[in-house]
Amino acid sequence: DQQVKQNSPSLSVQEGRISILNCDYTNSMFDYFLWYKKYPAEGPTFLISISSIKDKNEDGRFTVFLNKSAKHLSLHIVPSQPGDSAVYFCAGDSGGGADGLTFGKGTHLIIQP
Amino acid sequence: DVKVTQSSRYLVKRTGEKVFLECVQDMDHENMFWYRQDPGLGLRLIYFSYDVKMKEKGDIPEGYSVSREKKERFSLILESASTNQTSMYLCASSETGLETQYFGPGTRLLVL
């Protein structure tokens, strides 16, 4: 039972354009969502998060949108840069941080020059 | 800056060996976690701990155990390593009440 779904295993975007990564969830108890970025042979790095009481959170080039009724969130990266090429994981939390995150399978973002 | 370190970046072990993976965090975090990452499967939670000597099973605890004798250190133990435990192992920590977890660099374990 996959509670967090990232249906695109990979995404290719031209440098300078917008990258949109999507994530769907099924667990209604999730009240906090996080995006992590991971380079090969490194641990995931926290990117941005959003509480379920909000529908948008912005941090520089990164914006996360949450649509609770659709159980859908998306990460927008504008403009995309070569260093953004990485695997992006979406994660949901329902336990106030105490009992682990539930991750999606990840989307490999490739920024083309 | 939060720092989470893992004892080895790469490890090669034989089937049946007992394997210890160590994780240390320097931010006095109460919560610590062990995940494994496999291609096409994302990160899956093995065990977590919210306090010294406390441990809870995650989604895939079979074949693993953990130890948390000190607040800063969380060990993952493979009692008898098997080839299906070949994976990237990631340790993370977080503060109580906060959802953001900080990850170590990972240990890539190969079981032959």
mmCIF file of C-alpha atoms in Angstrom:
data_model
loop_
_atom_site.group_PDB
_atom_site.id
_atom_site.type_symbol
_atom_site.label_atom_id
_atom_site.label_comp_id
_atom_site.label_asym_id
_atom_site.label_seq_id
_atom_site.Cartn_x
_atom_site.Cartn_y
_atom_site.Cartn_z
ATOM 1 C CA ASP A 1 0.000 0.000 0.000
ATOM 2 C CA GLN A 2 1.810 3.067 -1.288
ATOM 3 C CA GLN A 3 0.780 6.040 0.792
ATOM 4 C CA VAL A 4 2.951 8.525 -1.101
ATOM 5 C CA LYS A 5 3.148 8.248 -4.868
ATOM 6 C CA GLN A 6 5.507 9.935 -7.267
ATOM 7 C CA ASN A 7 4.305 8.633 -10.582
ATOM 8 C CA SER A 8 7.072 10.061 -12.748
ATOM 9 C CA PRO A 9 10.327 8.145 -12.249
ATOM 10 C CA SER A 10 12.150 10.770 -14.287
ATOM 11 C CA LEU A 11 11.673 14.238 -15.721
ATOM 12 C CA SER A 12 13.802 16.138 -18.196
ATOM 13 C CA VAL A 13 13.659 19.968 -18.276
ATOM 14 C CA GLN A 14 15.652 22.571 -20.115
ATOM 15 C CA GLU A 15 17.880 24.898 -18.114
ATOM 16 C CA GLY A 16 16.078 28.128 -17.281
ATOM 17 C CA ARG A 17 12.599 26.636 -17.595
ATOM 18 C CA ILE A 18 10.230 25.580 -14.841
ATOM 19 C CA SER A 19 10.475 22.104 -13.311
ATOM 20 C CA ILE A 20 7.281 20.709 -11.800
ATOM 21 C CA LEU A 21 7.488 17.583 -9.707
ATOM 22 C CA ASN A 22 4.272 15.937 -8.587
ATOM 23 C CA CYS A 23 3.310 13.879 -5.590
ATOM 24 C CA ASP A 24 0.024 12.250 -4.555
ATOM 25 C CA TYR A 25 -0.840 10.783 -1.183
ATOM 26 C CA THR A 26 -3.565 8.555 0.192
ATOM 27 C CA ASN A 27 -3.138 8.898 3.958
ATOM 28 C CA SER A 28 -5.565 11.531 5.258
ATOM 29 C CA MET A 29 -3.643 11.664 8.532
ATOM 30 C CA PHE A 30 -0.638 13.331 6.932
ATOM 31 C CA ASP A 31 -0.459 16.885 8.232
ATOM 32 C CA TYR A 32 2.998 17.853 7.071
ATOM 33 C CA PHE A 33 4.838 17.305 3.823
ATOM 34 C CA LEU A 34 8.494 17.610 2.937
ATOM 35 C CA TRP A 35 10.621 17.547 -0.190
ATOM 36 C CA TYR A 36 14.139 16.175 -0.141
ATOM 37 C CA LYS A 37 16.804 16.315 -2.816
ATOM 38 C CA LYS A 38 19.353 13.546 -3.201
ATOM 39 C CA TYR A 39 22.551 13.340 -5.196
ATOM 40 C CA PRO A 40 24.112 9.923 -5.920
ATOM 41 C CA ALA A 41 26.141 8.490 -3.027
ATOM 42 C CA GLU A 42 24.940 11.211 -0.644
ATOM 43 C CA GLY A 43 22.197 11.412 1.950
ATOM 44 C CA PRO A 44 18.970 13.294 1.189
ATOM 45 C CA THR A 45 19.006 17.018 1.879
ATOM 46 C CA PHE A 46 15.930 18.797 3.149
ATOM 47 C CA LEU A 47 14.594 21.257 0.587
ATOM 48 C CA ILE A 48 11.236 22.673 1.565
ATOM 49 C CA SER A 49 8.150 21.698 3.530
ATOM 50 C CA ILE A 50 4.516 22.628 3.946
ATOM 51 C CA SER A 51 1.983 22.223 6.701
ATOM 52 C CA SER A 52 -1.478 20.980 5.802
ATOM 53 C CA ILE A 53 -2.982 24.255 7.028
ATOM 54 C CA LYS A 54 -1.301 26.058 4.138
ATOM 55 C CA ASP A 55 -1.639 25.701 0.403
ATOM 56 C CA LYS A 56 1.645 27.270 -0.651
ATOM 57 C CA ASN A 57 5.134 27.739 0.685
ATOM 58 C CA GLU A 58 7.917 29.525 -1.115
ATOM 59 C CA ASP A 59 11.673 29.584 -0.583
ATOM 60 C CA GLY A 60 13.715 31.281 -3.264
ATOM 61 C CA ARG A 61 13.434 29.322 -6.499
ATOM 62 C CA PHE A 62 11.408 26.576 -4.816
ATOM 63 C CA THR A 63 7.663 26.641 -4.239
ATOM 64 C CA VAL A 64 5.515 23.830 -2.919
ATOM 65 C CA PHE A 65 1.770 23.772 -3.545
ATOM 66 C CA LEU A 66 -0.666 21.628 -1.592
ATOM 67 C CA ASN A 67 -4.158 20.697 -2.746
ATOM 68 C CA LYS A 68 -5.689 18.863 0.193
ATOM 69 C CA SER A 69 -8.953 18.017 -1.489
ATOM 70 C CA ALA A 70 -7.082 16.304 -4.306
ATOM 71 C CA LYS A 71 -4.429 14.895 -1.952
ATOM 72 C CA HIS A 72 -1.821 16.296 -4.273
ATOM 73 C CA LEU A 73 1.276 18.389 -3.887
ATOM 74 C CA SER A 74 3.782 19.731 -6.341
ATOM 75 C CA LEU A 75 7.244 21.245 -6.216
ATOM 76 C CA HIS A 76 8.038 24.048 -8.648
ATOM 77 C CA ILE A 77 11.615 25.042 -9.391
ATOM 78 C CA VAL A 78 12.030 28.304 -11.297
ATOM 79 C CA PRO A 79 14.360 28.786 -13.064
ATOM 80 C CA SER A 80 15.851 25.322 -13.278
ATOM 81 C CA GLN A 81 19.621 25.131 -13.005
ATOM 82 C CA PRO A 82 22.107 22.330 -13.805
ATOM 83 C CA GLY A 83 22.762 21.797 -10.086
ATOM 84 C CA ASP A 84 19.106 20.902 -9.643
ATOM 85 C CA SER A 85 19.713 17.590 -11.412
ATOM 86 C CA ALA A 86 19.065 15.062 -8.645
ATOM 87 C CA VAL A 87 16.467 12.650 -7.315
ATOM 88 C CA TYR A 88 13.615 14.398 -5.488
ATOM 89 C CA PHE A 89 11.658 12.624 -2.778
ATOM 90 C CA CYS A 90 8.291 13.695 -1.474
ATOM 91 C CA ALA A 91 7.469 12.654 2.114
ATOM 92 C CA GLY A 92 4.438 12.827 4.396
ATOM 93 C CA ASP A 93 4.262 12.916 8.176
ATOM 94 C CA SER A 94 1.396 12.261 10.566
ATOM 95 C CA GLY A 95 3.121 11.837 13.882
ATOM 96 C CA GLY A 96 4.560 15.236 14.652
ATOM 97 C CA GLY A 97 7.964 14.078 13.544
ATOM 98 C CA ALA A 98 8.378 11.335 16.115
ATOM 99 C CA ASP A 99 7.680 8.223 14.120
ATOM 100 C CA GLY A 100 9.344 8.527 10.758
ATOM 101 C CA LEU A 101 8.450 9.930 7.384
ATOM 102 C CA THR A 102 6.699 8.071 4.597
ATOM 103 C CA PHE A 103 8.558 8.623 1.351
ATOM 104 C CA GLY A 104 7.604 8.322 -2.270
ATOM 105 C CA LYS A 105 9.811 6.417 -4.700
ATOM 106 C CA GLY A 106 11.428 9.568 -6.012
ATOM 107 C CA THR A 107 11.633 11.453 -9.314
ATOM 108 C CA HIS A 108 14.939 11.817 -11.112
ATOM 109 C CA LEU A 109 15.102 15.379 -12.433
ATOM 110 C CA ILE A 110 17.509 15.985 -15.296
ATOM 111 C CA ILE A 111 18.248 19.558 -16.303
ATOM 112 C CA GLN A 112 19.338 19.789 -19.931
ATOM 113 C CA PRO A 113 21.742 22.593 -20.938
ATOM 114 C CA ASP B 1 24.656 23.151 11.198
ATOM 115 C CA VAL B 2 23.285 19.705 11.944
ATOM 116 C CA LYS B 3 25.779 16.975 11.410
ATOM 117 C CA VAL B 4 24.860 13.313 11.094
ATOM 118 C CA THR B 5 27.740 10.959 10.479
ATOM 119 C CA GLN B 6 27.786 7.292 9.597
ATOM 120 C CA SER B 7 30.711 5.067 10.416
ATOM 121 C CA SER B 8 31.323 3.712 6.921
ATOM 122 C CA ARG B 9 30.522 4.935 3.424
ATOM 123 C CA TYR B 10 31.023 1.509 1.837
ATOM 124 C CA LEU B 11 30.937 -1.936 3.398
ATOM 125 C CA VAL B 12 31.294 -5.428 1.955
ATOM 126 C CA LYS B 13 30.210 -8.385 4.102
ATOM 127 C CA ARG B 14 29.579 -12.065 3.617
ATOM 128 C CA THR B 15 26.250 -13.847 4.052
ATOM 129 C CA GLY B 16 25.728 -14.826 7.671
ATOM 130 C CA GLU B 17 28.029 -12.183 9.135
ATOM 131 C CA LYS B 18 26.867 -9.883 11.887
ATOM 132 C CA VAL B 19 26.988 -6.283 10.693
ATOM 133 C CA PHE B 20 26.987 -3.089 12.745
ATOM 134 C CA LEU B 21 26.156 0.276 11.190
ATOM 135 C CA GLU B 22 26.809 3.242 13.436
ATOM 136 C CA CYS B 23 25.258 6.674 13.313
ATOM 137 C CA VAL B 24 26.135 9.722 15.378
ATOM 138 C CA GLN B 25 24.437 13.127 15.469
ATOM 139 C CA ASP B 26 25.807 16.225 17.138
ATOM 140 C CA MET B 27 22.651 18.311 17.596
ATOM 141 C CA ASP B 28 21.220 16.701 20.722
ATOM 142 C CA HIS B 29 18.219 15.433 18.765
ATOM 143 C CA GLU B 30 15.836 13.125 20.568
ATOM 144 C CA ASN B 31 14.627 11.246 17.487
ATOM 145 C CA MET B 32 16.787 9.031 15.310
ATOM 146 C CA PHE B 33 15.858 6.863 12.344
ATOM 147 C CA TRP B 34 17.241 4.171 10.080
ATOM 148 C CA TYR B 35 16.039 3.881 6.479
ATOM 149 C CA ARG B 36 17.144 1.858 3.533
ATOM 150 C CA GLN B 37 17.006 3.114 -0.025
ATOM 151 C CA ASP B 38 16.607 0.760 -2.952
ATOM 152 C CA PRO B 39 16.157 1.619 -6.644
ATOM 153 C CA GLY B 40 12.496 2.016 -7.503
ATOM 154 C CA LEU B 41 11.424 1.690 -3.871
ATOM 155 C CA GLY B 42 12.391 5.026 -2.356
ATOM 156 C CA LEU B 43 13.284 5.250 1.327
ATOM 157 C CA ARG B 44 11.748 2.752 3.703
ATOM 158 C CA LEU B 45 11.805 3.064 7.473
ATOM 159 C CA ILE B 46 13.468 0.185 9.321
ATOM 160 C CA TYR B 47 13.536 1.326 12.953
ATOM 161 C CA PHE B 48 13.355 4.545 14.897
ATOM 162 C CA SER B 49 14.023 5.753 18.406
ATOM 163 C CA TYR B 50 12.568 8.742 20.267
ATOM 164 C CA ASP B 51 14.758 8.453 23.345
ATOM 165 C CA VAL B 52 17.714 6.604 24.815
ATOM 166 C CA LYS B 53 17.031 2.871 25.126
ATOM 167 C CA MET B 54 13.695 3.312 23.315
ATOM 168 C CA LYS B 55 13.110 1.739 19.930
ATOM 169 C CA GLU B 56 10.163 1.271 17.636
ATOM 170 C CA LYS B 57 9.727 -0.869 14.535
ATOM 171 C CA GLY B 58 9.281 0.870 11.247
ATOM 172 C CA ASP B 59 7.830 -0.571 8.070
ATOM 173 C CA ILE B 60 10.498 -3.221 7.358
ATOM 174 C CA PRO B 61 12.170 -4.298 10.633
ATOM 175 C CA GLU B 62 12.607 -7.981 9.765
ATOM 176 C CA GLY B 63 16.225 -9.082 9.868
ATOM 177 C CA TYR B 64 17.349 -5.966 11.735
ATOM 178 C CA SER B 65 17.726 -4.774 15.297
ATOM 179 C CA VAL B 66 18.856 -1.473 16.789
ATOM 180 C CA SER B 67 20.575 -0.113 19.854
ATOM 181 C CA ARG B 68 20.433 3.338 21.416
ATOM 182 C CA GLU B 69 22.577 3.452 24.541
ATOM 183 C CA LYS B 70 23.461 7.135 24.197
ATOM 184 C CA LYS B 71 21.387 10.000 22.898
ATOM 185 C CA GLU B 72 23.762 10.865 20.085
ATOM 186 C CA ARG B 73 24.324 7.334 18.804
ATOM 187 C CA PHE B 74 21.951 4.945 17.036
ATOM 188 C CA SER B 75 23.214 1.601 15.774
ATOM 189 C CA LEU B 76 21.638 -0.686 13.213
ATOM 190 C CA ILE B 77 22.478 -4.375 13.518
ATOM 191 C CA LEU B 78 22.088 -7.052 10.903
ATOM 192 C CA GLU B 79 22.195 -10.224 13.012
ATOM 193 C CA SER B 80 22.930 -12.502 10.052
ATOM 194 C CA ALA B 81 23.438 -10.593 6.837
ATOM 195 C CA SER B 82 21.687 -11.837 3.720
ATOM 196 C CA THR B 83 22.065 -10.832 0.080
ATOM 197 C CA ASN B 84 18.659 -9.128 0.077
ATOM 198 C CA GLN B 85 20.033 -6.690 2.644
ATOM 199 C CA THR B 86 22.392 -5.249 0.060
ATOM 200 C CA SER B 87 21.269 -1.642 0.010
ATOM 201 C CA MET B 88 22.022 1.983 0.833
ATOM 202 C CA TYR B 89 21.409 2.591 4.545
ATOM 203 C CA LEU B 90 20.550 6.097 5.692
ATOM 204 C CA CYS B 91 20.457 7.407 9.216
ATOM 205 C CA ALA B 92 18.520 10.538 10.166
ATOM 206 C CA SER B 93 17.746 12.589 13.252
ATOM 207 C CA SER B 94 15.196 15.205 14.241
ATOM 208 C CA GLU B 95 14.135 17.330 17.172
ATOM 209 C CA THR B 96 11.069 16.386 19.134
ATOM 210 C CA GLY B 97 7.997 18.118 17.725
ATOM 211 C CA LEU B 98 9.650 18.966 14.430
ATOM 212 C CA GLU B 99 9.139 16.993 11.275
ATOM 213 C CA THR B 100 12.330 17.889 9.435
ATOM 214 C CA GLN B 101 14.835 15.074 9.509
ATOM 215 C CA TYR B 102 18.523 15.498 8.795
ATOM 216 C CA PHE B 103 20.273 12.681 7.041
ATOM 217 C CA GLY B 104 23.762 11.265 7.141
ATOM 218 C CA PRO B 105 25.737 10.522 3.956
ATOM 219 C CA GLY B 106 24.635 6.882 3.849
ATOM 220 C CA THR B 107 26.383 3.523 3.992
ATOM 221 C CA ARG B 108 26.339 1.428 0.856
ATOM 222 C CA LEU B 109 26.340 -2.195 2.042
ATOM 223 C CA LEU B 110 27.068 -5.105 -0.254
ATOM 224 C CA VAL B 111 26.380 -8.597 1.083
ATOM 225 C CA LEU B 112 28.030 -11.363 -0.921
#
